mmCIF file of C-alpha atoms in Angstrom:
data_model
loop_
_atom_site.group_PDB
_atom_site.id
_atom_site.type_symbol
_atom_site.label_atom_id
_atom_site.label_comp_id
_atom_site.label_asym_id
_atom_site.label_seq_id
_atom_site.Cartn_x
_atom_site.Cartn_y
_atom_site.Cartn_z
ATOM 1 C CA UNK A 1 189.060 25.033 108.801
ATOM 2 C CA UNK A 2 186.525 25.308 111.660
ATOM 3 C CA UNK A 3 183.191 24.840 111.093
ATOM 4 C CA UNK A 4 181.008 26.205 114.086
ATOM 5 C CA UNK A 5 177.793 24.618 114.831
ATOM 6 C CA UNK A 6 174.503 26.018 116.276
ATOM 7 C CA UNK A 7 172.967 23.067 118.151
ATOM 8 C CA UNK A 8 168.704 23.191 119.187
ATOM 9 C CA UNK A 9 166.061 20.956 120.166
ATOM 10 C CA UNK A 10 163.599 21.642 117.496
ATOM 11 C CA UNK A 11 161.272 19.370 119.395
ATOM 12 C CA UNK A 12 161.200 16.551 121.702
ATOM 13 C CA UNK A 13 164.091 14.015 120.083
ATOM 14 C CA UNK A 14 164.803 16.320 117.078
ATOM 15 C CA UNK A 15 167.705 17.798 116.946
ATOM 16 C CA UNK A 16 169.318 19.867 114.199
ATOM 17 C CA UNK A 17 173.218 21.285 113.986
ATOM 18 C CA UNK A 18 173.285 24.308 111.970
ATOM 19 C CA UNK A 19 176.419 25.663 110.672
ATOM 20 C CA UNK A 20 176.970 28.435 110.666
ATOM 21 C CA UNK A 21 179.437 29.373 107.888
ATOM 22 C CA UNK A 22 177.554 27.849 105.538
ATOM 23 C CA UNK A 23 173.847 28.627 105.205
ATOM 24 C CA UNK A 24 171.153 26.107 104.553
ATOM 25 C CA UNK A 25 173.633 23.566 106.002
ATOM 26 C CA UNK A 26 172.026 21.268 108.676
ATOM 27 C CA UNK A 27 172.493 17.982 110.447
ATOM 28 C CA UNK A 28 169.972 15.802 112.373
ATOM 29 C CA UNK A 29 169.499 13.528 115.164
ATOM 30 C CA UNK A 30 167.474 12.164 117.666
ATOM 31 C CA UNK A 31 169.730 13.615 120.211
ATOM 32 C CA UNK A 32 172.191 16.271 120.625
ATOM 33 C CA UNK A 33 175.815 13.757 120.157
ATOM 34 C CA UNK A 34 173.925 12.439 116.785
ATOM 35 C CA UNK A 35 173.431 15.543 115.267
ATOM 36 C CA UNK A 36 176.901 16.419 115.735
ATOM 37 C CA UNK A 37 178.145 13.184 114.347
ATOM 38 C CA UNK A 38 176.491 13.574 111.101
ATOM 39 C CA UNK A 39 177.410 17.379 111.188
ATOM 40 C CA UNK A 40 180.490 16.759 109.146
ATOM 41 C CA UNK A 41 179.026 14.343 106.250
ATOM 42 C CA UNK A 42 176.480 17.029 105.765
ATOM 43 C CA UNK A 43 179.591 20.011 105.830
ATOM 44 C CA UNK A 44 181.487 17.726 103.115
ATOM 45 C CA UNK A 45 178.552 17.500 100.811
ATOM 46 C CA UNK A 46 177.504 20.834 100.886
ATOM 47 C CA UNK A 47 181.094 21.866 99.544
ATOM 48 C CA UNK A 48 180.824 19.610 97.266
ATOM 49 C CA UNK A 49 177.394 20.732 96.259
ATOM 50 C CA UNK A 50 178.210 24.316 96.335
ATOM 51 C CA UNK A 51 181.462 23.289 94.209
ATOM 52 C CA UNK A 52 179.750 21.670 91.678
ATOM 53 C CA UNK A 53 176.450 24.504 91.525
ATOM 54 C CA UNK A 54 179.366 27.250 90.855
ATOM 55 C CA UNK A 55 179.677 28.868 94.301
ATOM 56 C CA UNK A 56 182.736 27.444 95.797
ATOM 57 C CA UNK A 57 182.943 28.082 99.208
ATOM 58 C CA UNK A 58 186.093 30.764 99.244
ATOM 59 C CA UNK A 59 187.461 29.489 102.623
ATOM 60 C CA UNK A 60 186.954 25.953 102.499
ATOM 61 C CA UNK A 61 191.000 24.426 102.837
ATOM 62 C CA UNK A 62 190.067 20.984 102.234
ATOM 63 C CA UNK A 63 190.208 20.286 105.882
ATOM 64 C CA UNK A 64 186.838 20.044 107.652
ATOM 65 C CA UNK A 65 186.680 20.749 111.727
ATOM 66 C CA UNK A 66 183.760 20.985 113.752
ATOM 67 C CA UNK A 67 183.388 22.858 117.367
ATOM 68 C CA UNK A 68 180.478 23.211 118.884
ATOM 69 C CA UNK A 69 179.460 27.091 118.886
ATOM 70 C CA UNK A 70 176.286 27.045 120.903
ATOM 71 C CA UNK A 71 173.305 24.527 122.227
ATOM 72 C CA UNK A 72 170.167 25.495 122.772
ATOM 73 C CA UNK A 73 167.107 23.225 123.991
ATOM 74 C CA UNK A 74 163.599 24.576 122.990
ATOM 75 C CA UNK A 75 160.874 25.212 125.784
ATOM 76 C CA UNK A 76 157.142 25.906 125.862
ATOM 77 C CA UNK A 77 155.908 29.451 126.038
ATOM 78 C CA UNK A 78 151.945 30.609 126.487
ATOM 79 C CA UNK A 79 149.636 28.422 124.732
ATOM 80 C CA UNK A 80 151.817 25.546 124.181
ATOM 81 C CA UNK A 81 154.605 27.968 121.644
ATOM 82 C CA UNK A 82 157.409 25.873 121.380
ATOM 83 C CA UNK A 83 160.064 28.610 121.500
ATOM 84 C CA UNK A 84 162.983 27.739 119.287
ATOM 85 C CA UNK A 85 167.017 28.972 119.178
ATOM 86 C CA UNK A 86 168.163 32.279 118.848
ATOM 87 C CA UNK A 87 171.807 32.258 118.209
ATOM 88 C CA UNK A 88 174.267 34.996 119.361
ATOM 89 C CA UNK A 89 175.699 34.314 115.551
ATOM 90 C CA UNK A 90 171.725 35.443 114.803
ATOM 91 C CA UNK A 91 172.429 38.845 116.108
ATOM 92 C CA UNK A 92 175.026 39.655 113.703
ATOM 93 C CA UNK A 93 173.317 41.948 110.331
ATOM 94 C CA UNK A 94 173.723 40.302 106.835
ATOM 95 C CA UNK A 95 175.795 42.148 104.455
ATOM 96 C CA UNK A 96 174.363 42.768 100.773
ATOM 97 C CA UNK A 97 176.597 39.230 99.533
ATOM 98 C CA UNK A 98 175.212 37.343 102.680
ATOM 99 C CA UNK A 99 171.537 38.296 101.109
ATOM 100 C CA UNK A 100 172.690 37.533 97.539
ATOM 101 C CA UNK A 101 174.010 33.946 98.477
ATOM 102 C CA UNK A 102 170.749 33.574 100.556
ATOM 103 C CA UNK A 103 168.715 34.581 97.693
ATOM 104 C CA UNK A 104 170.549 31.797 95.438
ATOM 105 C CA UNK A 105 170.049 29.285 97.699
ATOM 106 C CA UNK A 106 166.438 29.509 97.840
ATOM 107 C CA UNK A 107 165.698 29.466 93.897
ATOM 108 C CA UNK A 108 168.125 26.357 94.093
ATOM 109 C CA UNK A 109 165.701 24.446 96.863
ATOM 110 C CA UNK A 110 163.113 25.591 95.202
ATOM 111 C CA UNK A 111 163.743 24.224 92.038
ATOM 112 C CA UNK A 112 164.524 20.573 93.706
ATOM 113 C CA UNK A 113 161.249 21.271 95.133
ATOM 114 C CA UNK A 114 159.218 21.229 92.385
ATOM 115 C CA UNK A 115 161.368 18.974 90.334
ATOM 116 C CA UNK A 116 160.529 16.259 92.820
ATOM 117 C CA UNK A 117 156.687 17.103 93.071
ATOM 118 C CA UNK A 118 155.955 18.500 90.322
ATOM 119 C CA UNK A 119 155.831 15.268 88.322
ATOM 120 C CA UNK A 120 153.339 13.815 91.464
ATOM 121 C CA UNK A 121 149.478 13.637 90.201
ATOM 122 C CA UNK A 122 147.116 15.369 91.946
ATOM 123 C CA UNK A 123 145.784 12.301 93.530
ATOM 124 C CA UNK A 124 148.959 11.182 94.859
ATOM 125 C CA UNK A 125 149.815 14.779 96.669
ATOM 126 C CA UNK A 126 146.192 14.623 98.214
ATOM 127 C CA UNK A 127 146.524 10.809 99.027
ATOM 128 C CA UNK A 128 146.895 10.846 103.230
ATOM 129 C CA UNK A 129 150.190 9.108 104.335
ATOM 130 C CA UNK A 130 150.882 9.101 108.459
ATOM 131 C CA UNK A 131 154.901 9.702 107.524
ATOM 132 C CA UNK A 132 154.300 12.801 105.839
ATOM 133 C CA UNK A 133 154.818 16.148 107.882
ATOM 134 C CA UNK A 134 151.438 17.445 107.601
ATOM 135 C CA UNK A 135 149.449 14.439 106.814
ATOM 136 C CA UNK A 136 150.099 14.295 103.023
ATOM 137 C CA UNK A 137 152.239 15.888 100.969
ATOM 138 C CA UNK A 138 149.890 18.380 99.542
ATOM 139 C CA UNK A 139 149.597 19.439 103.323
ATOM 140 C CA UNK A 140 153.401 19.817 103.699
ATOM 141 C CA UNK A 141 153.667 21.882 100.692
ATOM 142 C CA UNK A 142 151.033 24.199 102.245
ATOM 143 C CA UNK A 143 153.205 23.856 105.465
ATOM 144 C CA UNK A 144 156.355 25.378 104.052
ATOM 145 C CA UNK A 145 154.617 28.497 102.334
ATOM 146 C CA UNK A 146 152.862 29.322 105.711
ATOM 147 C CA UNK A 147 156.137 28.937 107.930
ATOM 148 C CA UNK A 148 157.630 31.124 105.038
ATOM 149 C CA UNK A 149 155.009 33.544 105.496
ATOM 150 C CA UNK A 150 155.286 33.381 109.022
ATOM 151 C CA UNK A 151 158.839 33.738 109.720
ATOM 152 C CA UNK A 152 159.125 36.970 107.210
ATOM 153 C CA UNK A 153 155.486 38.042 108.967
ATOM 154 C CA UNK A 154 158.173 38.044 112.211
ATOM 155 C CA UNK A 155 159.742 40.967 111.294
ATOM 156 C CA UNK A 156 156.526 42.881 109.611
ATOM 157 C CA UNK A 157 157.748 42.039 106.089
ATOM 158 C CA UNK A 158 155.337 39.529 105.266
ATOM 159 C CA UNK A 159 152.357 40.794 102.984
ATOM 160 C CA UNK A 160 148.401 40.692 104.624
ATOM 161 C CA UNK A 161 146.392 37.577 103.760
ATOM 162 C CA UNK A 162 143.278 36.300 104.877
ATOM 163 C CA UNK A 163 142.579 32.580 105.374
ATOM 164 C CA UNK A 164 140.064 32.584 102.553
ATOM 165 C CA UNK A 165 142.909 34.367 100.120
ATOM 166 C CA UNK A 166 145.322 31.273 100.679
ATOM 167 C CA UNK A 167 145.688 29.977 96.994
ATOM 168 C CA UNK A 168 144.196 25.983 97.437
ATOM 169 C CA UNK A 169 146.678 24.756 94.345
ATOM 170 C CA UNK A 170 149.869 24.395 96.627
ATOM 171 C CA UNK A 171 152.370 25.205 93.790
ATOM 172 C CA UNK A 172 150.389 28.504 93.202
ATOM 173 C CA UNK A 173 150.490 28.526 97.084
ATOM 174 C CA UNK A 174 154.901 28.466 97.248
ATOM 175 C CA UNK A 175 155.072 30.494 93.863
ATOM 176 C CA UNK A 176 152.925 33.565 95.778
ATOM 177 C CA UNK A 177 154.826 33.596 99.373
ATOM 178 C CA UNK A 178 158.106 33.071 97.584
ATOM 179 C CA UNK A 179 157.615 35.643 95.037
ATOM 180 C CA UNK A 180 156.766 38.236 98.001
ATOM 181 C CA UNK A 181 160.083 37.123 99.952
ATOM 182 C CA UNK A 182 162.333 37.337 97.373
ATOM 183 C CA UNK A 183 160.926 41.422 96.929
ATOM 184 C CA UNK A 184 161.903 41.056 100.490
ATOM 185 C CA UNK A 185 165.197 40.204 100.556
ATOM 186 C CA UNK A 186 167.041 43.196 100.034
ATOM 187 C CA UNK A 187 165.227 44.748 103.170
ATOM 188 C CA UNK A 188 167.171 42.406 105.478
ATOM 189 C CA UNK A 189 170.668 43.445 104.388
ATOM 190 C CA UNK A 190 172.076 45.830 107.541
ATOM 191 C CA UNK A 191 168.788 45.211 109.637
ATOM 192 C CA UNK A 192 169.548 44.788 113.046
ATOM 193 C CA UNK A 193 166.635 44.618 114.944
ATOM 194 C CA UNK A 194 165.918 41.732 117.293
ATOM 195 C CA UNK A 195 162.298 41.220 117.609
ATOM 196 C CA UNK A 196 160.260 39.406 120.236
ATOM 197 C CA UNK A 197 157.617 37.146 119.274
ATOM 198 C CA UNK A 198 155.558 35.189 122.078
ATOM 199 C CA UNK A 199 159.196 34.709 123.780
ATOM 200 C CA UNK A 200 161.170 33.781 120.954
ATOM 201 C CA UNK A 201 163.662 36.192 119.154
ATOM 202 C CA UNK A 202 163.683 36.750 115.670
ATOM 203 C CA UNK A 203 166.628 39.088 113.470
ATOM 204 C CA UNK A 204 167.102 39.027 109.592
ATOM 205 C CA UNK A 205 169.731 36.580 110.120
ATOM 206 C CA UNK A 206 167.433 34.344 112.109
ATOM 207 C CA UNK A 207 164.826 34.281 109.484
ATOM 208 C CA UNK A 208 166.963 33.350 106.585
ATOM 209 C CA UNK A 209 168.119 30.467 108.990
ATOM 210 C CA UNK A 210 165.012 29.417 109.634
ATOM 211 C CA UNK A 211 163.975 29.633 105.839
ATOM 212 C CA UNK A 212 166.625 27.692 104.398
ATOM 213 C CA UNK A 213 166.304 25.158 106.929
ATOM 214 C CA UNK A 214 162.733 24.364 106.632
ATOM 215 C CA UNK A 215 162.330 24.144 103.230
ATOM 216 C CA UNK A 216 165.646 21.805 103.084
ATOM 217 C CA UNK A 217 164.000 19.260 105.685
ATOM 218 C CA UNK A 218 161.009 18.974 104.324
ATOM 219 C CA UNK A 219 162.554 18.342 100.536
ATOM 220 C CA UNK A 220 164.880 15.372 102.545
ATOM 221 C CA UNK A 221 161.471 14.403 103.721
ATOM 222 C CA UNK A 222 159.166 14.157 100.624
ATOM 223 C CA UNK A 223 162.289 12.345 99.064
ATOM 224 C CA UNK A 224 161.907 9.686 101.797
ATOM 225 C CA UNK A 225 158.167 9.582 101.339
ATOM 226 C CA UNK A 226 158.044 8.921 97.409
ATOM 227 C CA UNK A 227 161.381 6.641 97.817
ATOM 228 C CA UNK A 228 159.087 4.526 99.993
ATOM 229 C CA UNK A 229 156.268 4.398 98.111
#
């Protein structure tokens, strides 16, 4: 079958293939031909992942296609806001399985998150390291439960915080913004509202997206970091 990608310049020389029938599914590259070469590696082992978690993809024929759906290169707002992609296949409102399979997804990246630092000591997470996303990756795990936070806080769903209310423990950090987005969840299903945010466009679909992405980058990243260490 066809697979249809969503191409964007997350930043200068980072560019990630999304596809789009088959959330949390991503390739990279430095530039746009390179993320769609590696697009169908990633499709294959996402069946097979899927497969092998007990959620077969229904229309997967054993036959894997890729077209190009849409491109989209990322540009600078006010104050520096690097505005990202807003699909047309972002427009379209989840249905109640869309949110369940979404919901699924993120307990099983969540659980390879903190199989993979949980074991870390303390020392380690805090130790600096220039590869890591955020400086170290205590700082990364930080990262992902504030982007989580933010991208829900996108469409008004996420819950008030102050700067001083940010758990420091970054597990207790995740477990608190996770918690409040999977309460969440069921909100999105039907939503279609397309919000503007400092010039980039946000729906229930885009958010989702953007949250299964992120957390499955980083996770390929912190894998890198302790494999090199």
């Amino acid at each position: 079958m066809f697979y249809y990608l969503g191409i964007e310049e997350i930043e200068p020389n980072h560019w990630v293939a999304h596809t789009f029938e088959l959330p949390g599914c991503f390739s990279r590259g430095a530039t746009q031909e390179e993320a769609i070469k590696n697009a169908p590696g990633q499709v294959a082992a996402r069946l097979e992942w899927l497969a092998r978690h007990g959620r077969p993809f229904s229309s997967d024929d054993g036959e894997i296609k890729i077209k190009v759906g849409e491109v989209f290169e990322s540009w600078e707002s006010t104050n520096d806001y690097r505005v990202n992609a807003f699909f047309e296949h972002d427009k379209g409102p989840l249905a109640a399985d869309d949110v369940d399979l979404a919901g699924w997804l993120l307990g099983q990246s969540r659980q390879e998150l903190l199989r993979i630092c949980g074991p870390i000591p303390v020392e380690k997470l805090n130790q600096p390291d220039e590869k890591a996303a955020s400086g170290s990756i205590a700082k990364t795990l930080a990262h992902i439960a504030t982007a989580e936070w933010w991208y829900f806080d996108s469409l008004d769903l996420a819950f008030k915080r102050r700067t001083e209310d940010i758990p420091l423990d970054p597990f207790e950090n995740l477990k608190t913004v996770r918690g409040h987005v999977m309460e969440q969840l069921p909100k999105l299903v039907g939503d279609t509202q397309v919000v503007d945010r400092s010039g980039e466009l946000w729906s229930a679909r885009k958010i989702l997206r953007r949250t299964l992405w992120h957390e499955g980058d980083h996770i390929t990243q912190i894998k890198s970091l302790i494999q090199a260490q």
